[in-house]
Amino acid sequence: SQTIHQWPATLVQPVGSPLSLECTVEGTSNPNLYWYRQAAGRGLQLLFYSIGIDQISSEVPQNLSASRPQDRQFILSSKKLLLSDSGFYLCAWAGTGIGYTFGSGTRLTVV
Amino acid sequence: GNSVTQMEGPVTLSEEAFLTINCTYTATGYPSLFWYVQYPGEGLQLLLKATKADDKGSNKGFEATYRKETTSFHLEKGSVQVSDSAVYFCALTEIGGTSYGKLTFGQGTILTVHP
């Protein structure tokens, strides 16, 4: 069966520090992978998606970047965090069927 | 582009009350429609889906019918429970082309059910 792992679950980071959130998928090959952010009191915004290794598309200009060094690994990064980067980050994958499977999320607080 | 509009919350109900959360959409193609639920402190879980007009998705007592003529996908439940308290998201995706399966979400509706 397919599973998706996302870590860490919570993170508190100072402004200006770097960020690395990791997401891995098991039990599937060549999935489409996605990073979403949910800011406090708001809906979900698609940040990045990837249809293959090293193939990353950005949906919105921002302080973040994404990488996919392996087929089932998707990493969200920042060199210098801003206060506005706080939020709940969700990784998701979509295979050949319809619908997403989401990770459990990372709650990031930038202080 | 695609968009999803949900009724504004929060929605507060007593246990066993009837629930409706409205959702309407605009899409350039022929989308698939979803309802996701987010329980406190957790990620999103797929609640139900519908892939073509007049399809009815159902799960855990929740239902939603894909209405192409009104571009709607309203979520309903006949008798809510305290455990249904969560945030509910309506979403759509288009298959094929350059969509790459990207989901477009509504803003979410907070549901609180009191005993």
PDB file of C-alpha atoms in Angstrom:
ATOM      1  CA  SER A   1       0.000   0.000   0.000  1.00  0.00           C
ATOM      2  CA  GLN A   2       1.063   3.578  -0.585  1.00  0.00           C
ATOM      3  CA  THR A   3       2.137   5.728   2.319  1.00  0.00           C
ATOM      4  CA  ILE A   4       3.464   9.247   2.633  1.00  0.00           C
ATOM      5  CA  HIS A   5       5.760  10.458   5.374  1.00  0.00           C
ATOM      6  CA  GLN A   6       6.352  14.074   6.267  1.00  0.00           C
ATOM      7  CA  TRP A   7       8.590  15.467   8.981  1.00  0.00           C
ATOM      8  CA  PRO A   8       9.051  17.142  11.322  1.00  0.00           C
ATOM      9  CA  ALA A   9       5.546  17.541  12.700  1.00  0.00           C
ATOM     10  CA  THR A  10       6.276  20.877  14.360  1.00  0.00           C
ATOM     11  CA  LEU A  11       9.094  23.339  13.995  1.00  0.00           C
ATOM     12  CA  VAL A  12       9.934  26.676  15.588  1.00  0.00           C
ATOM     13  CA  GLN A  13      12.615  28.616  13.776  1.00  0.00           C
ATOM     14  CA  PRO A  14      14.026  32.132  14.157  1.00  0.00           C
ATOM     15  CA  VAL A  15      13.741  34.684  11.383  1.00  0.00           C
ATOM     16  CA  GLY A  16      16.665  34.412   8.992  1.00  0.00           C
ATOM     17  CA  SER A  17      17.380  30.754   9.703  1.00  0.00           C
ATOM     18  CA  PRO A  18      17.297  28.060   6.987  1.00  0.00           C
ATOM     19  CA  LEU A  19      14.516  25.529   6.506  1.00  0.00           C
ATOM     20  CA  SER A  20      14.320  21.996   5.212  1.00  0.00           C
ATOM     21  CA  LEU A  21      11.109  19.966   5.255  1.00  0.00           C
ATOM     22  CA  GLU A  22      11.150  16.480   3.828  1.00  0.00           C
ATOM     23  CA  CYS A  23       8.454  14.312   2.327  1.00  0.00           C
ATOM     24  CA  THR A  24       8.814  10.740   1.111  1.00  0.00           C
ATOM     25  CA  VAL A  25       6.371   8.397  -0.562  1.00  0.00           C
ATOM     26  CA  GLU A  26       6.419   4.617  -0.401  1.00  0.00           C
ATOM     27  CA  GLY A  27       4.684   1.984  -2.460  1.00  0.00           C
ATOM     28  CA  THR A  28       4.384   3.886  -5.716  1.00  0.00           C
ATOM     29  CA  SER A  29       6.532   4.992  -8.628  1.00  0.00           C
ATOM     30  CA  ASN A  30       6.706   8.285 -10.468  1.00  0.00           C
ATOM     31  CA  PRO A  31       4.038  10.052  -8.423  1.00  0.00           C
ATOM     32  CA  ASN A  32       3.125  13.669  -8.914  1.00  0.00           C
ATOM     33  CA  LEU A  33       4.194  15.444  -5.732  1.00  0.00           C
ATOM     34  CA  TYR A  34       2.924  18.706  -4.261  1.00  0.00           C
ATOM     35  CA  TRP A  35       3.675  21.167  -1.469  1.00  0.00           C
ATOM     36  CA  TYR A  36       0.778  23.186  -0.075  1.00  0.00           C
ATOM     37  CA  ARG A  37       0.728  25.822   2.628  1.00  0.00           C
ATOM     38  CA  GLN A  38      -2.147  26.692   4.891  1.00  0.00           C
ATOM     39  CA  ALA A  39      -1.698  30.054   6.582  1.00  0.00           C
ATOM     40  CA  ALA A  40      -3.572  30.678   9.824  1.00  0.00           C
ATOM     41  CA  GLY A  41      -7.297  31.060   9.179  1.00  0.00           C
ATOM     42  CA  ARG A  42      -6.935  30.645   5.430  1.00  0.00           C
ATOM     43  CA  GLY A  43      -7.302  27.977   2.801  1.00  0.00           C
ATOM     44  CA  LEU A  44      -4.648  25.900   1.094  1.00  0.00           C
ATOM     45  CA  GLN A  45      -2.290  27.408  -1.418  1.00  0.00           C
ATOM     46  CA  LEU A  46      -0.295  25.297  -3.849  1.00  0.00           C
ATOM     47  CA  LEU A  47       3.374  26.227  -3.591  1.00  0.00           C
ATOM     48  CA  PHE A  48       5.175  23.700  -5.799  1.00  0.00           C
ATOM     49  CA  TYR A  49       4.458  20.613  -7.796  1.00  0.00           C
ATOM     50  CA  SER A  50       6.684  18.051  -9.436  1.00  0.00           C
ATOM     51  CA  ILE A  51       5.972  15.521 -12.156  1.00  0.00           C
ATOM     52  CA  GLY A  52       9.397  13.870 -12.005  1.00  0.00           C
ATOM     53  CA  ILE A  53      12.945  13.958 -10.668  1.00  0.00           C
ATOM     54  CA  ASP A  54      14.409  17.477 -10.843  1.00  0.00           C
ATOM     55  CA  GLN A  55      11.182  18.730 -12.465  1.00  0.00           C
ATOM     56  CA  ILE A  56       9.784  21.433 -10.206  1.00  0.00           C
ATOM     57  CA  SER A  57       7.174  24.052 -10.975  1.00  0.00           C
ATOM     58  CA  SER A  58       6.446  26.995  -8.731  1.00  0.00           C
ATOM     59  CA  GLU A  59       2.949  28.351  -8.442  1.00  0.00           C
ATOM     60  CA  VAL A  60       3.669  31.559  -6.554  1.00  0.00           C
ATOM     61  CA  PRO A  61       6.742  33.740  -6.149  1.00  0.00           C
ATOM     62  CA  GLN A  62       8.074  33.430  -2.651  1.00  0.00           C
ATOM     63  CA  ASN A  63      10.911  32.896  -0.290  1.00  0.00           C
ATOM     64  CA  LEU A  64      10.833  29.120  -0.624  1.00  0.00           C
ATOM     65  CA  SER A  65      12.241  26.560  -3.037  1.00  0.00           C
ATOM     66  CA  ALA A  66      11.640  22.881  -3.664  1.00  0.00           C
ATOM     67  CA  SER A  67      13.741  20.000  -4.915  1.00  0.00           C
ATOM     68  CA  ARG A  68      13.134  16.401  -5.921  1.00  0.00           C
ATOM     69  CA  PRO A  69      16.454  14.570  -5.848  1.00  0.00           C
ATOM     70  CA  GLN A  70      14.842  11.121  -5.977  1.00  0.00           C
ATOM     71  CA  ASP A  71      11.611   9.812  -7.468  1.00  0.00           C
ATOM     72  CA  ARG A  72       9.833   9.557  -4.128  1.00  0.00           C
ATOM     73  CA  GLN A  73      11.452  12.398  -2.200  1.00  0.00           C
ATOM     74  CA  PHE A  74      10.277  16.004  -2.197  1.00  0.00           C
ATOM     75  CA  ILE A  75      12.034  18.687  -0.148  1.00  0.00           C
ATOM     76  CA  LEU A  76      10.882  22.195   0.711  1.00  0.00           C
ATOM     77  CA  SER A  77      13.638  24.659   1.605  1.00  0.00           C
ATOM     78  CA  SER A  78      14.434  28.210   2.446  1.00  0.00           C
ATOM     79  CA  LYS A  79      17.780  29.936   2.906  1.00  0.00           C
ATOM     80  CA  LYS A  80      16.380  32.632   5.214  1.00  0.00           C
ATOM     81  CA  LEU A  81      12.969  32.330   6.806  1.00  0.00           C
ATOM     82  CA  LEU A  82      10.573  35.255   7.084  1.00  0.00           C
ATOM     83  CA  LEU A  83       7.800  35.735   9.628  1.00  0.00           C
ATOM     84  CA  SER A  84       5.309  35.356   6.783  1.00  0.00           C
ATOM     85  CA  ASP A  85       6.562  31.816   6.130  1.00  0.00           C
ATOM     86  CA  SER A  86       4.741  30.597   9.245  1.00  0.00           C
ATOM     87  CA  GLY A  87       1.970  28.159   8.496  1.00  0.00           C
ATOM     88  CA  PHE A  88       0.962  24.549   8.129  1.00  0.00           C
ATOM     89  CA  TYR A  89       2.802  22.824   5.289  1.00  0.00           C
ATOM     90  CA  LEU A  90       1.333  19.784   3.627  1.00  0.00           C
ATOM     91  CA  CYS A  91       2.962  17.403   1.197  1.00  0.00           C
ATOM     92  CA  ALA A  92       0.751  15.338  -1.085  1.00  0.00           C
ATOM     93  CA  TRP A  93       1.068  12.821  -3.867  1.00  0.00           C
ATOM     94  CA  ALA A  94      -1.193  11.794  -6.704  1.00  0.00           C
ATOM     95  CA  GLY A  95      -0.725   8.569  -8.622  1.00  0.00           C
ATOM     96  CA  THR A  96      -2.547   7.179 -11.618  1.00  0.00           C
ATOM     97  CA  GLY A  97      -5.917   7.332  -9.881  1.00  0.00           C
ATOM     98  CA  ILE A  98      -7.877  10.390  -8.946  1.00  0.00           C
ATOM     99  CA  GLY A  99      -7.380  12.194  -5.678  1.00  0.00           C
ATOM    100  CA  TYR A 100      -4.541  13.013  -3.382  1.00  0.00           C
ATOM    101  CA  THR A 101      -2.992  11.442  -0.339  1.00  0.00           C
ATOM    102  CA  PHE A 102      -1.730  14.046   2.088  1.00  0.00           C
ATOM    103  CA  GLY A 103       1.014  13.813   4.651  1.00  0.00           C
ATOM    104  CA  SER A 104       0.298  14.647   8.260  1.00  0.00           C
ATOM    105  CA  GLY A 105       1.690  18.153   7.883  1.00  0.00           C
ATOM    106  CA  THR A 106       4.381  20.322   9.458  1.00  0.00           C
ATOM    107  CA  ARG A 107       3.406  23.261  11.595  1.00  0.00           C
ATOM    108  CA  LEU A 108       6.096  25.907  11.145  1.00  0.00           C
ATOM    109  CA  THR A 109       6.306  28.917  13.425  1.00  0.00           C
ATOM    110  CA  VAL A 110       8.853  31.569  12.571  1.00  0.00           C
ATOM    111  CA  VAL A 111       9.727  33.748  15.550  1.00  0.00           C
TER     112      VAL A 111
ATOM    113  CA  GLY B   1      -8.647  29.751 -14.330  1.00  0.00           C
ATOM    114  CA  ASN B   2     -10.273  27.383 -11.886  1.00  0.00           C
ATOM    115  CA  SER B   3     -11.779  28.484  -8.590  1.00  0.00           C
ATOM    116  CA  VAL B   4     -13.802  27.073  -5.720  1.00  0.00           C
ATOM    117  CA  THR B   5     -16.068  29.071  -3.440  1.00  0.00           C
ATOM    118  CA  GLN B   6     -17.339  27.702  -0.143  1.00  0.00           C
ATOM    119  CA  MET B   7     -19.874  29.137   2.230  1.00  0.00           C
ATOM    120  CA  GLU B   8     -18.268  31.213   4.899  1.00  0.00           C
ATOM    121  CA  GLY B   9     -18.046  29.793   8.374  1.00  0.00           C
ATOM    122  CA  PRO B  10     -17.767  29.042  11.055  1.00  0.00           C
ATOM    123  CA  VAL B  11     -20.795  26.782  11.239  1.00  0.00           C
ATOM    124  CA  THR B  12     -22.016  25.801  14.691  1.00  0.00           C
ATOM    125  CA  LEU B  13     -24.618  23.070  15.127  1.00  0.00           C
ATOM    126  CA  SER B  14     -26.101  20.921  17.829  1.00  0.00           C
ATOM    127  CA  GLU B  15     -25.636  17.184  17.694  1.00  0.00           C
ATOM    128  CA  GLU B  16     -28.084  15.422  15.340  1.00  0.00           C
ATOM    129  CA  ALA B  17     -28.753  18.601  13.363  1.00  0.00           C
ATOM    130  CA  PHE B  18     -28.769  18.638   9.556  1.00  0.00           C
ATOM    131  CA  LEU B  19     -25.642  19.955   7.872  1.00  0.00           C
ATOM    132  CA  THR B  20     -25.204  21.697   4.532  1.00  0.00           C
ATOM    133  CA  ILE B  21     -21.967  23.301   3.405  1.00  0.00           C
ATOM    134  CA  ASN B  22     -22.303  24.989   0.047  1.00  0.00           C
ATOM    135  CA  CYS B  23     -19.632  24.752  -2.617  1.00  0.00           C
ATOM    136  CA  THR B  24     -19.650  26.189  -6.122  1.00  0.00           C
ATOM    137  CA  TYR B  25     -16.920  26.104  -8.703  1.00  0.00           C
ATOM    138  CA  THR B  26     -15.706  27.538 -11.969  1.00  0.00           C
ATOM    139  CA  ALA B  27     -13.568  25.461 -14.274  1.00  0.00           C
ATOM    140  CA  THR B  28     -12.343  25.741 -17.840  1.00  0.00           C
ATOM    141  CA  GLY B  29     -12.736  22.026 -18.475  1.00  0.00           C
ATOM    142  CA  TYR B  30     -14.588  19.119 -16.936  1.00  0.00           C
ATOM    143  CA  PRO B  31     -13.299  18.749 -13.391  1.00  0.00           C
ATOM    144  CA  SER B  32     -13.430  16.073 -10.734  1.00  0.00           C
ATOM    145  CA  LEU B  33     -14.745  17.312  -7.396  1.00  0.00           C
ATOM    146  CA  PHE B  34     -13.717  16.460  -3.851  1.00  0.00           C
ATOM    147  CA  TRP B  35     -14.463  17.132  -0.238  1.00  0.00           C
ATOM    148  CA  TYR B  36     -11.558  16.904   2.192  1.00  0.00           C
ATOM    149  CA  VAL B  37     -11.745  17.017   5.973  1.00  0.00           C
ATOM    150  CA  GLN B  38      -9.094  18.258   8.388  1.00  0.00           C
ATOM    151  CA  TYR B  39      -9.466  17.259  12.028  1.00  0.00           C
ATOM    152  CA  PRO B  40      -7.720  19.438  14.623  1.00  0.00           C
ATOM    153  CA  GLY B  41      -3.942  19.218  14.387  1.00  0.00           C
ATOM    154  CA  GLU B  42      -3.981  16.779  11.492  1.00  0.00           C
ATOM    155  CA  GLY B  43      -3.471  16.757   7.740  1.00  0.00           C
ATOM    156  CA  LEU B  44      -6.209  16.451   5.158  1.00  0.00           C
ATOM    157  CA  GLN B  45      -8.193  13.307   4.494  1.00  0.00           C
ATOM    158  CA  LEU B  46     -10.310  12.614   1.457  1.00  0.00           C
ATOM    159  CA  LEU B  47     -13.948  12.483   2.541  1.00  0.00           C
ATOM    160  CA  LEU B  48     -15.674  11.844  -0.786  1.00  0.00           C
ATOM    161  CA  LYS B  49     -15.371  12.522  -4.489  1.00  0.00           C
ATOM    162  CA  ALA B  50     -17.317  12.640  -7.747  1.00  0.00           C
ATOM    163  CA  THR B  51     -15.865  12.488 -11.218  1.00  0.00           C
ATOM    164  CA  LYS B  52     -18.778  13.294 -13.532  1.00  0.00           C
ATOM    165  CA  ALA B  53     -22.099  15.085 -13.615  1.00  0.00           C
ATOM    166  CA  ASP B  54     -24.864  13.631 -11.395  1.00  0.00           C
ATOM    167  CA  ASP B  55     -22.391  11.400  -9.541  1.00  0.00           C
ATOM    168  CA  LYS B  56     -23.040  11.247  -5.825  1.00  0.00           C
ATOM    169  CA  GLY B  57     -20.079  10.804  -3.517  1.00  0.00           C
ATOM    170  CA  SER B  58     -20.766   9.447  -0.058  1.00  0.00           C
ATOM    171  CA  ASN B  59     -18.814   8.431   3.023  1.00  0.00           C
ATOM    172  CA  LYS B  60     -19.419   8.324   6.793  1.00  0.00           C
ATOM    173  CA  GLY B  61     -22.974   9.634   6.334  1.00  0.00           C
ATOM    174  CA  PHE B  62     -21.823  12.611   4.254  1.00  0.00           C
ATOM    175  CA  GLU B  63     -23.064  13.070   0.695  1.00  0.00           C
ATOM    176  CA  ALA B  64     -22.443  15.460  -2.176  1.00  0.00           C
ATOM    177  CA  THR B  65     -23.847  15.446  -5.716  1.00  0.00           C
ATOM    178  CA  TYR B  66     -21.964  16.799  -8.737  1.00  0.00           C
ATOM    179  CA  ARG B  67     -24.360  19.314 -10.304  1.00  0.00           C
ATOM    180  CA  LYS B  68     -22.997  20.537 -13.614  1.00  0.00           C
ATOM    181  CA  GLU B  69     -25.980  22.782 -14.365  1.00  0.00           C
ATOM    182  CA  THR B  70     -25.468  24.769 -11.178  1.00  0.00           C
ATOM    183  CA  THR B  71     -21.685  24.136 -10.935  1.00  0.00           C
ATOM    184  CA  SER B  72     -22.150  23.016  -7.361  1.00  0.00           C
ATOM    185  CA  PHE B  73     -21.030  20.225  -5.033  1.00  0.00           C
ATOM    186  CA  HIS B  74     -22.767  20.891  -1.735  1.00  0.00           C
ATOM    187  CA  LEU B  75     -21.880  18.711   1.256  1.00  0.00           C
ATOM    188  CA  GLU B  76     -24.732  17.326   3.384  1.00  0.00           C
ATOM    189  CA  LYS B  77     -25.195  15.119   6.407  1.00  0.00           C
ATOM    190  CA  GLY B  78     -28.502  14.254   7.963  1.00  0.00           C
ATOM    191  CA  SER B  79     -27.396  14.032  11.582  1.00  0.00           C
ATOM    192  CA  VAL B  80     -24.052  15.433  12.693  1.00  0.00           C
ATOM    193  CA  GLN B  81     -22.024  14.206  15.639  1.00  0.00           C
ATOM    194  CA  VAL B  82     -19.547  15.958  17.907  1.00  0.00           C
ATOM    195  CA  SER B  83     -16.804  13.931  16.211  1.00  0.00           C
ATOM    196  CA  ASP B  84     -17.633  15.663  12.891  1.00  0.00           C
ATOM    197  CA  SER B  85     -16.162  18.906  14.216  1.00  0.00           C
ATOM    198  CA  ALA B  86     -13.418  19.768  11.735  1.00  0.00           C
ATOM    199  CA  VAL B  87     -12.532  21.990   8.789  1.00  0.00           C
ATOM    200  CA  TYR B  88     -14.080  20.951   5.485  1.00  0.00           C
ATOM    201  CA  PHE B  89     -12.534  21.823   2.120  1.00  0.00           C
ATOM    202  CA  CYS B  90     -14.147  21.612  -1.271  1.00  0.00           C
ATOM    203  CA  ALA B  91     -11.693  21.098  -4.121  1.00  0.00           C
ATOM    204  CA  LEU B  92     -11.463  20.360  -7.818  1.00  0.00           C
ATOM    205  CA  THR B  93      -8.920  19.028 -10.237  1.00  0.00           C
ATOM    206  CA  GLU B  94      -8.801  18.616 -13.958  1.00  0.00           C
ATOM    207  CA  ILE B  95      -7.303  15.510 -15.458  1.00  0.00           C
ATOM    208  CA  GLY B  96      -4.912  15.695 -18.357  1.00  0.00           C
ATOM    209  CA  GLY B  97      -3.463  18.583 -20.284  1.00  0.00           C
ATOM    210  CA  THR B  98      -1.138  20.770 -18.286  1.00  0.00           C
ATOM    211  CA  SER B  99      -3.082  20.568 -15.047  1.00  0.00           C
ATOM    212  CA  TYR B 100      -0.799  17.803 -13.686  1.00  0.00           C
ATOM    213  CA  GLY B 101      -3.474  16.925 -11.190  1.00  0.00           C
ATOM    214  CA  LYS B 102      -3.214  20.173  -9.267  1.00  0.00           C
ATOM    215  CA  LEU B 103      -5.993  20.686  -6.758  1.00  0.00           C
ATOM    216  CA  THR B 104      -7.765  24.002  -6.386  1.00  0.00           C
ATOM    217  CA  PHE B 105      -9.224  24.393  -2.889  1.00  0.00           C
ATOM    218  CA  GLY B 106     -11.983  26.467  -1.414  1.00  0.00           C
ATOM    219  CA  GLN B 107     -11.172  28.516   1.642  1.00  0.00           C
ATOM    220  CA  GLY B 108     -12.451  25.898   4.077  1.00  0.00           C
ATOM    221  CA  THR B 109     -15.432  25.873   6.426  1.00  0.00           C
ATOM    222  CA  ILE B 110     -15.002  25.340  10.150  1.00  0.00           C
ATOM    223  CA  LEU B 111     -17.702  23.114  11.607  1.00  0.00           C
ATOM    224  CA  THR B 112     -18.259  22.893  15.370  1.00  0.00           C
ATOM    225  CA  VAL B 113     -20.841  20.464  16.724  1.00  0.00           C
ATOM    226  CA  HIS B 114     -21.998  20.826  20.330  1.00  0.00           C
ATOM    227  CA  PRO B 115     -23.462  17.995  22.415  1.00  0.00           C
TER     228      PRO B 115
END
